Amino acid sequence: MKAYRDTHSSVISLHATRVTGLLFVFFSTFYTLWVAFHLNTTTLASSAFSIVFLIAVTYVGLHGMLAVINSWYKESNIPEKIAAGMEPRVGVIIPTYNEPLGMVLETVMSVLKQNWPRHKLVIVVSDDGHREDLKREILKLRIGANGAYILYHTPPQKNDVRRNGEAKAGNLNSALEYLFTYFPDVKYIETRDADDLVGDKNFLRYCTSVLEQESNVSFVQTIKRCIVSKGDPFGNQERAFYDRTMSFRSAANALFPCGSGLLWRKTELQKINGFPAWNLVEDLQSGYEILQIGGRGVYIPIVGALGQIAPEDIQNFYKQRGTWAIDTTRLILFHNPFTRKKLNLAQKFQFTELASAYVLSIPIGLLFACLVTVLLFEIYPYESSDMHGVVLPLLVYISYELFSYVRAWGVPFVAQWRAREIWFGLMHVFWIAVFKALWYGPKQKPKYVVTRKFHSVQWYWKETLPQIVMILVLILSIVVYVYSRELKMNIQEAAILMWAGIYILLLSRVVRNGWYGVRLRNLKRFSSRIYVGSARRTT
């Protein structure tokens, strides 16, 4: 494959990532050790408080170090497109379950309109909703398909013994078996969500080129974009992840499929007996299992999928991100990468970081509790009268922000900051997800709920109550703290207020999103629903 454009800039950003990463590791290690040697042990309560603080600081530092290790190498390549006349036959599976009819048909049409000979396409619309209207529309599309096979398929019902897996995994497996049986000459399988349009018109030309040239590649993953409102208030584009983190994962051969915008080698799916149904969704686990048998994933920085809609109401957004968190945590806890002998060390670290990012919400919550304790009760986690307690945590924070910024070099700072706000605001959602993963264990799967394909616009004050309470507690604590000093504060005390301010700022984004789309004059109309389709586009 030829190197991705802007290689010189990419090399510079990689070196900058390493330098800032090492700075963070140095300051974080120094600060953690300093805290450990200056614990406040004057009373039993202060000792317990100090230990909680030390545990939280240690975890945050270790997670950051893991991110630095996982960002040491990156790989971002675009291959030559496969030549005209050399195209293999590709099977495209579009699983659906009661998505709007027009949305599914738009997705099918986008597959047909890409730069690929139609007689080399087999499109299977696999309908778990068993809808007659969709069946009729698919049959109509065959008329103008110009050589493409467009097929309507109904998987066995969810309580049928012939069904291999629940929910989407069972749907995919049924369509996969159908392709294996009736189209044995299909070499590659594309899985495309029913609401995801084809992005780059040469998507298949790029992906098949990699699979044809490199026989050890199991799947190819591309970038996913979404049609979102102006400014992407919910951070649905995930630019730092798709545009940058994927390149680090690719270098370590630790990519995982993201449901859409990817192409599989058929024989690799056969090796793992189709899509696994142990977890809530199949994409992460399927790639994880393929890598364990020596498979390889490749990332191509082109837009392979364009979501027609993304969650832009808090309730639906919580559902989606909570599902990802449960799935990831459950997989890494009970199929731990360090117990998988065929994964190398780099792969083990990459997959550990995935779950660690969700578990990180717990120590961040503990640090919130520590901050409130300091403000209200003036119990400090360490004993020190010098500036170390002010300067060291500030250096840790600044070095990590610098590391995060250059790690996602090229992604606008606004998008990077939005991702930080969203993660921070979803703290309690991740607490619940980690608890559920532990509660259900490896043998019982949590209930799966399909992400809605429309926005339910209302003021979600109940859903954002945890963030509101945290903000109010911090504001009250600040008032008490300032009042007790009669506005006379030194730099150490001002630093404590600064940390409280950062918490408030980061928590406020999700609170504001709680009434996103609601006009002031309609605040009393809590249950108005609108379907937002392709009209809500941003450049």
XYZ file of C-alpha atoms in Angstrom:
539
model
C 0.000 0.000 0.000
C 1.193 3.513 -0.701
C 1.678 5.925 2.188
C -1.154 8.256 3.156
C -0.728 11.873 2.072
C 0.906 14.438 4.410
C 3.464 11.881 5.591
C 5.978 14.512 6.771
C 3.412 16.152 9.037
C 2.387 12.716 10.269
C 5.954 11.861 11.275
C 6.349 15.178 13.111
C 3.084 14.633 15.003
C 4.200 11.119 15.972
C 7.449 12.458 17.456
C 5.517 15.207 19.242
C 3.130 12.571 20.612
C 6.058 10.605 22.022
C 7.710 13.659 23.589
C 4.545 14.973 25.238
C 3.653 11.432 26.286
C 6.995 11.013 28.035
C 6.517 14.377 29.744
C 3.173 13.192 31.068
C 4.665 9.903 32.282
C 7.434 11.776 34.107
C 5.171 14.318 35.814
C 2.482 11.747 36.614
C 4.970 9.332 38.175
C 6.653 12.084 40.169
C 3.314 13.420 41.418
C 2.007 9.966 42.413
C 5.191 9.206 44.358
C 5.091 12.646 45.986
C 1.496 12.037 47.135
C 2.434 8.576 48.451
C 5.195 10.078 50.617
C 3.096 12.994 51.883
C -0.181 11.322 52.858
C -2.252 13.043 55.520
C -2.220 10.522 58.379
C -3.149 12.857 61.246
C -6.413 10.991 61.922
C -7.985 7.718 60.855
C -10.482 9.564 58.664
C -7.804 11.639 56.961
C -5.706 8.504 56.415
C -8.599 6.708 54.701
C -9.319 9.816 52.650
C -5.670 10.098 51.583
C -5.511 6.457 50.518
C -8.658 6.852 48.378
C -7.070 9.911 46.759
C -3.805 8.037 46.128
C -5.638 5.084 44.543
C -7.545 7.414 42.217
C -4.440 9.387 41.221
C -2.492 6.167 40.630
C -5.179 4.725 38.336
C -5.430 7.951 36.339
C -1.654 7.955 35.889
C -1.516 4.292 34.864
C -4.308 4.774 32.339
C -2.473 7.748 30.857
C 0.760 5.747 30.655
C -1.110 2.979 28.833
C -2.348 5.552 26.311
C 1.235 6.771 25.805
C 2.521 3.219 25.202
C -0.322 2.562 22.757
C 0.501 5.731 20.801
C 4.148 4.937 20.101
C 3.603 3.711 16.537
C 0.961 4.457 13.963
C 0.017 3.249 10.515
C -2.214 5.127 8.084
C -2.228 4.018 4.466
C -4.379 4.302 1.372
C -3.915 1.499 -1.177
C -4.123 1.698 -4.923
C -7.682 1.084 -6.109
C -8.312 -2.317 -7.653
C -8.166 -2.116 -11.437
C -11.296 -2.155 -13.576
C -12.101 -5.674 -14.731
C -10.352 -7.275 -11.724
C -13.240 -6.851 -9.269
C -14.212 -9.957 -7.275
C -17.818 -10.665 -6.340
C -18.762 -9.077 -3.014
C -21.675 -9.909 -0.746
C -23.230 -6.959 1.102
C -25.340 -7.769 4.163
C -27.686 -5.036 5.398
C -29.316 -6.196 8.651
C -32.484 -4.326 9.570
C -35.025 -4.334 12.351
C -37.877 -1.848 11.913
C -35.729 1.063 10.714
C -37.735 3.569 8.618
C -38.405 2.131 5.180
C -36.949 5.114 3.323
C -33.774 4.932 5.373
C -33.140 1.283 4.454
C -33.831 1.920 0.770
C -31.456 4.908 0.715
C -28.729 2.658 2.108
C -29.360 0.013 -0.569
C -29.267 2.655 -3.312
C -25.987 4.070 -2.004
C -24.435 0.595 -2.303
C -25.626 0.369 -5.908
C -24.391 3.855 -6.828
C -20.785 3.366 -5.769
C -17.975 2.828 -8.260
C -18.342 -0.939 -8.585
C -19.766 -3.166 -11.341
C -23.295 -4.127 -10.358
C -23.040 -7.670 -11.631
C -20.318 -8.179 -8.999
C -22.684 -7.267 -6.139
C -24.943 -9.515 -4.081
C -26.969 -7.375 -1.678
C -28.888 -9.180 1.053
C -31.372 -7.094 3.031
C -31.852 -9.287 6.099
C -35.049 -8.242 7.827
C -35.631 -9.237 11.443
C -38.884 -7.279 11.327
C -40.354 -9.555 8.606
C -42.054 -6.573 6.921
C -44.095 -7.071 3.795
C -43.732 -3.434 2.705
C -39.948 -3.684 2.779
C -40.094 -6.961 0.865
C -42.188 -5.324 -1.875
C -39.801 -2.362 -2.184
C -36.749 -4.609 -2.428
C -38.430 -6.618 -5.194
C -39.075 -3.346 -7.054
C -35.407 -2.372 -6.801
C -34.426 -5.572 -8.633
C -36.018 -4.266 -11.827
C -33.471 -1.471 -12.268
C -30.587 -3.245 -10.569
C -28.747 -3.699 -13.865
C -27.243 -7.088 -13.037
C -26.934 -6.773 -9.252
C -28.579 -9.355 -7.057
C -30.804 -7.559 -4.525
C -32.350 -10.094 -2.206
C -34.829 -9.898 0.645
C -34.071 -12.372 3.432
C -35.915 -13.173 6.662
C -33.902 -14.809 9.465
C -35.567 -17.346 11.761
C -37.610 -15.806 14.560
C -35.700 -15.031 17.749
C -37.129 -18.034 19.599
C -36.500 -20.445 16.729
C -33.986 -23.248 17.424
C -32.506 -22.729 13.954
C -31.399 -19.218 14.852
C -27.683 -18.768 15.526
C -27.530 -15.861 17.947
C -29.844 -13.185 19.233
C -30.449 -9.683 17.937
C -28.137 -8.369 15.214
C -25.619 -11.248 15.469
C -28.375 -13.779 14.750
C -29.596 -11.674 11.839
C -26.107 -11.428 10.337
C -25.401 -15.118 10.802
C -28.577 -16.087 8.987
C -27.714 -13.824 6.037
C -24.147 -15.118 6.111
C -25.323 -18.715 5.869
C -27.609 -17.723 3.008
C -24.677 -16.244 1.088
C -22.462 -19.248 1.820
C -25.154 -21.589 0.487
C -26.388 -19.815 -2.634
C -23.393 -17.666 -3.614
C -20.280 -19.726 -2.839
C -18.192 -17.642 -5.266
C -18.483 -14.549 -3.034
C -15.006 -13.925 -1.608
C -15.632 -10.937 0.607
C -18.487 -9.890 2.864
C -19.409 -6.306 3.626
C -21.593 -5.622 6.659
C -23.441 -2.312 6.493
C -25.906 -0.993 9.053
C -29.333 -0.222 7.637
C -28.904 3.506 8.331
C -25.348 3.871 6.953
C -24.844 5.194 3.445
C -21.703 4.480 1.444
C -19.262 7.347 1.976
C -16.383 7.239 -0.497
C -17.668 5.958 -3.844
C -14.469 3.894 -4.188
C -14.966 2.198 -0.819
C -15.033 -1.323 -2.281
C -12.185 -0.589 -4.694
C -9.870 0.375 -1.850
C -10.912 -2.399 0.523
C -10.851 -5.251 -1.975
C -7.448 -4.068 -3.211
C -5.990 -4.703 0.261
C -7.667 -8.097 0.619
C -6.602 -9.187 -2.869
C -2.964 -8.121 -2.428
C -2.400 -9.277 1.153
C -3.695 -12.756 1.902
C -3.099 -12.427 5.661
C -5.596 -9.563 6.048
C -8.862 -10.663 7.671
C -10.877 -7.446 7.511
C -10.557 -3.815 6.461
C -12.071 -0.993 8.520
C -12.643 2.570 7.340
C -13.845 5.843 8.865
C -17.468 6.356 9.809
C -19.077 9.780 9.681
C -22.636 10.789 10.571
C -25.151 13.374 9.453
C -25.300 15.576 12.543
C -26.549 18.971 13.625
C -24.311 22.005 13.311
C -21.363 21.822 15.692
C -21.947 18.132 16.437
C -23.129 18.842 20.026
C -23.084 15.163 21.018
C -19.667 14.373 19.550
C -21.098 11.688 17.271
C -18.444 12.116 14.585
C -15.817 10.557 16.909
C -13.086 12.237 14.856
C -10.216 11.705 17.285
C -11.034 7.986 17.366
C -11.615 7.343 13.670
C -9.056 9.772 12.243
C -6.194 9.150 14.679
C -6.641 6.415 17.299
C -7.423 3.856 14.601
C -3.997 4.425 13.044
C -2.290 3.572 16.365
C -4.421 0.460 16.741
C -3.668 -0.571 13.173
C 0.079 -0.363 13.790
C -0.323 -2.808 16.706
C -2.689 -5.074 14.726
C -5.316 -4.356 17.366
C -8.086 -2.970 15.169
C -11.636 -3.992 15.869
C -14.596 -3.796 13.461
C -17.009 -0.907 14.003
C -20.149 -2.492 12.564
C -20.207 -0.613 9.279
C -17.799 0.640 6.643
C -15.794 -2.581 6.704
C -15.125 -5.567 4.504
C -14.437 -9.124 5.692
C -12.614 -12.005 4.091
C -15.254 -14.742 3.988
C -12.902 -17.532 5.040
C -11.930 -15.603 8.198
C -15.571 -15.358 9.284
C -15.912 -19.074 8.700
C -12.977 -19.732 11.039
C -14.874 -18.181 13.970
C -18.204 -19.759 12.913
C -19.798 -16.475 11.960
C -20.561 -13.522 14.174
C -20.342 -14.254 17.927
C -23.495 -13.701 19.991
C -21.988 -13.817 23.508
C -21.961 -10.024 23.839
C -24.677 -7.411 23.195
C -23.255 -6.445 19.794
C -21.061 -8.529 17.578
C -18.543 -6.178 15.966
C -15.897 -5.735 18.682
C -15.907 -9.382 19.691
C -15.769 -10.733 16.136
C -12.556 -8.824 15.413
C -11.152 -9.731 18.821
C -11.667 -13.443 18.126
C -10.164 -13.228 14.642
C -7.023 -11.558 16.009
C -6.691 -14.364 18.555
C -6.325 -16.931 15.763
C -3.629 -14.937 14.009
C -5.849 -12.704 11.872
C -5.067 -9.146 10.873
C -7.116 -5.989 10.513
C -6.157 -3.049 8.292
C -7.343 0.534 8.619
C -7.848 2.760 5.575
C -8.428 6.493 6.279
C -11.338 6.978 3.878
C -14.979 7.522 4.789
C -16.602 4.146 4.212
C -19.887 4.810 6.017
C -22.081 7.873 6.488
C -24.727 7.431 9.162
C -28.058 8.910 8.137
C -28.838 9.710 11.739
C -26.960 9.737 15.059
C -28.371 9.981 18.592
C -29.089 13.626 19.402
C -31.304 13.273 22.431
C -29.897 12.348 25.832
C -31.984 9.234 26.371
C -30.971 7.612 23.083
C -27.391 8.830 23.442
C -27.084 7.271 26.901
C -28.452 4.022 25.519
C -25.904 3.861 22.699
C -22.836 4.822 24.743
C -23.934 2.670 27.672
C -24.199 -0.358 25.377
C -20.682 0.243 24.058
C -19.378 0.554 27.617
C -21.064 -2.641 28.862
C -19.930 -4.592 25.812
C -16.311 -3.474 26.012
C -15.979 -3.866 29.768
C -17.667 -7.257 29.762
C -15.463 -8.570 26.945
C -12.183 -7.394 28.450
C -13.093 -8.519 31.981
C -14.196 -12.034 31.094
C -12.147 -12.612 27.928
C -9.151 -10.759 29.277
C -6.449 -10.107 26.655
C -3.701 -11.111 29.096
C -5.195 -14.619 29.229
C -5.132 -14.919 25.421
C -1.825 -16.535 24.533
C -1.907 -15.735 20.811
C -2.225 -11.987 21.328
C 1.091 -10.160 21.485
C 1.913 -7.607 24.169
C 1.020 -4.607 22.011
C -2.413 -6.096 21.291
C -2.965 -6.868 24.977
C -2.201 -3.254 25.911
C -4.462 -1.828 23.207
C -7.486 -3.876 24.219
C -6.868 -3.268 27.914
C -6.953 0.479 27.274
C -10.434 0.123 25.753
C -12.007 -1.098 28.984
C -9.703 1.003 31.136
C -11.195 4.163 29.611
C -14.626 3.222 30.968
C -13.347 2.077 34.367
C -11.476 5.406 34.559
C -14.834 7.035 35.311
C -14.712 5.508 38.817
C -11.436 7.142 39.983
C -12.525 10.409 38.330
C -15.677 10.172 40.442
C -13.550 9.529 43.529
C -11.491 12.626 42.746
C -14.752 14.591 42.551
C -15.662 13.337 46.043
C -12.173 14.251 47.279
C -12.496 17.753 45.859
C -15.846 18.310 47.590
C -14.363 16.990 50.859
C -11.524 19.505 50.653
C -13.898 22.383 49.893
C -16.451 21.599 52.600
C -14.406 20.075 55.395
C -10.880 21.290 54.652
C -9.471 17.787 54.952
C -6.502 17.542 52.596
C -5.193 14.271 51.087
C -1.555 15.193 51.673
C 0.499 17.234 54.087
C 2.534 19.981 52.464
C 2.980 23.690 52.906
C 5.057 24.226 49.748
C 3.993 24.620 46.116
C 4.333 20.967 45.122
C 0.640 20.323 45.741
C -0.226 23.101 43.293
C 2.429 22.817 40.597
C 2.672 19.027 40.208
C -1.013 18.239 39.473
C -1.099 21.244 37.151
C 1.928 19.927 35.233
C 0.294 16.495 35.011
C -2.894 18.020 33.622
C -1.162 20.323 31.123
C 1.176 17.586 29.864
C -1.761 15.210 29.351
C -3.747 17.860 27.477
C -0.725 18.509 25.238
C -0.278 14.781 24.670
C -3.963 14.352 23.795
C -3.865 17.311 21.420
C -0.828 16.213 19.393
C -1.978 12.582 19.490
C -5.067 13.725 17.585
C -3.089 16.133 15.400
C -5.232 17.471 12.558
C -8.508 17.029 14.424
C -9.889 20.473 15.380
C -9.415 21.312 19.042
C -13.160 21.930 19.370
C -13.852 18.325 18.349
C -11.186 17.061 20.760
C -12.575 19.121 23.639
C -16.128 18.008 22.822
C -15.040 14.377 23.120
C -13.559 15.171 26.537
C -16.776 16.898 27.650
C -18.919 14.006 26.481
C -16.787 11.365 28.213
C -16.761 13.393 31.426
C -20.505 14.023 31.312
C -21.235 10.332 30.819
C -19.334 9.409 33.977
C -22.349 7.949 35.778
C -23.437 6.059 32.629
C -20.044 4.327 32.632
C -20.306 3.579 36.376
C -23.575 1.776 35.689
C -22.084 -0.026 32.678
C -19.118 -1.355 34.691
C -21.482 -2.446 37.477
C -23.766 -4.235 34.990
C -20.829 -5.997 33.349
C -19.787 -7.334 36.766
C -23.347 -8.089 37.883
C -24.344 -10.113 34.833
C -20.992 -11.872 34.612
C -19.767 -14.053 31.761
C -22.808 -16.354 31.551
C -25.724 -13.934 31.519
C -26.069 -11.291 28.844
C -27.735 -7.938 29.643
C -30.867 -7.091 27.690
C -30.211 -5.416 24.361
C -32.247 -2.383 23.260
C -32.039 -1.152 19.655
C -30.901 2.455 19.213
C -33.827 4.587 18.026
C -33.697 5.952 14.482
C -35.467 9.194 15.325
C -34.921 12.018 17.803
C -37.286 12.391 20.735
C -36.973 16.081 21.569
C -37.755 17.093 25.142
C -36.080 18.387 28.261
C -34.358 15.360 29.813
C -33.974 16.861 33.266
C -34.264 13.498 35.035
C -31.556 11.932 32.862
C -29.193 14.843 33.507
C -30.008 15.074 37.215
C -26.708 13.361 38.258
C -24.666 16.013 36.426
C -26.890 18.822 37.706
C -26.511 17.611 41.296
C -22.722 17.343 40.911
C -22.524 20.889 39.549
C -24.749 22.277 42.312
C -22.714 20.456 44.967
C -19.537 21.979 43.567
C -21.031 25.480 43.429
C -22.268 25.186 47.031
C -18.871 23.862 48.107
C -17.105 26.751 46.386
C -19.373 29.284 48.126
C -18.711 27.705 51.535
C -14.976 27.548 50.869
C -14.722 31.180 49.703
C -16.980 32.466 52.490
C -14.884 30.728 55.158
C -11.828 32.651 53.952
C -13.531 36.001 53.593
C -12.154 36.275 50.044
C -8.573 36.089 51.291
C -6.963 33.134 49.534
C -3.462 32.057 48.698
C -2.405 30.339 45.485
C -2.975 26.806 46.871
C -6.569 27.646 47.728
C -7.100 29.342 44.355
C -5.830 26.140 42.637
C -8.494 24.089 44.441
C -11.169 26.441 43.093
C -9.666 26.081 39.621
C -10.111 22.278 39.725
C -13.720 22.742 40.820
C -14.237 25.116 37.895
C -12.817 22.562 35.433
C -15.199 19.908 36.747
C -18.167 22.267 36.364
C -17.134 23.198 32.826
C -16.746 19.579 31.723
C -20.018 18.461 33.310
C -22.031 21.300 31.803
C -21.977 20.025 28.207
C -24.231 17.018 28.838
C -26.534 19.165 30.987
C -26.956 21.565 28.040
C -27.500 18.635 25.701
C -30.328 17.557 28.006
C -32.592 20.173 26.392
C -30.985 20.157 22.950
C -33.500 20.959 20.204
C -36.146 22.235 22.629
C -37.328 25.775 21.995
C -38.059 27.871 25.051
C -41.697 28.366 24.093
C -42.153 24.585 23.854
C -40.571 23.578 27.162
C -43.941 22.368 28.436
C -44.359 20.030 25.500
C -42.057 17.334 26.793
C -42.913 14.533 24.397
C -42.811 16.034 20.887
C -41.151 13.669 18.411
C -39.509 14.430 15.137
C -37.774 12.239 12.633
C -34.624 13.823 11.334
C -33.337 12.380 8.090
C -30.924 13.501 5.446
C -32.130 17.116 5.585
C -30.014 17.699 8.714
C -26.625 17.710 7.119
C -23.465 19.537 7.963
C -20.493 20.140 5.758
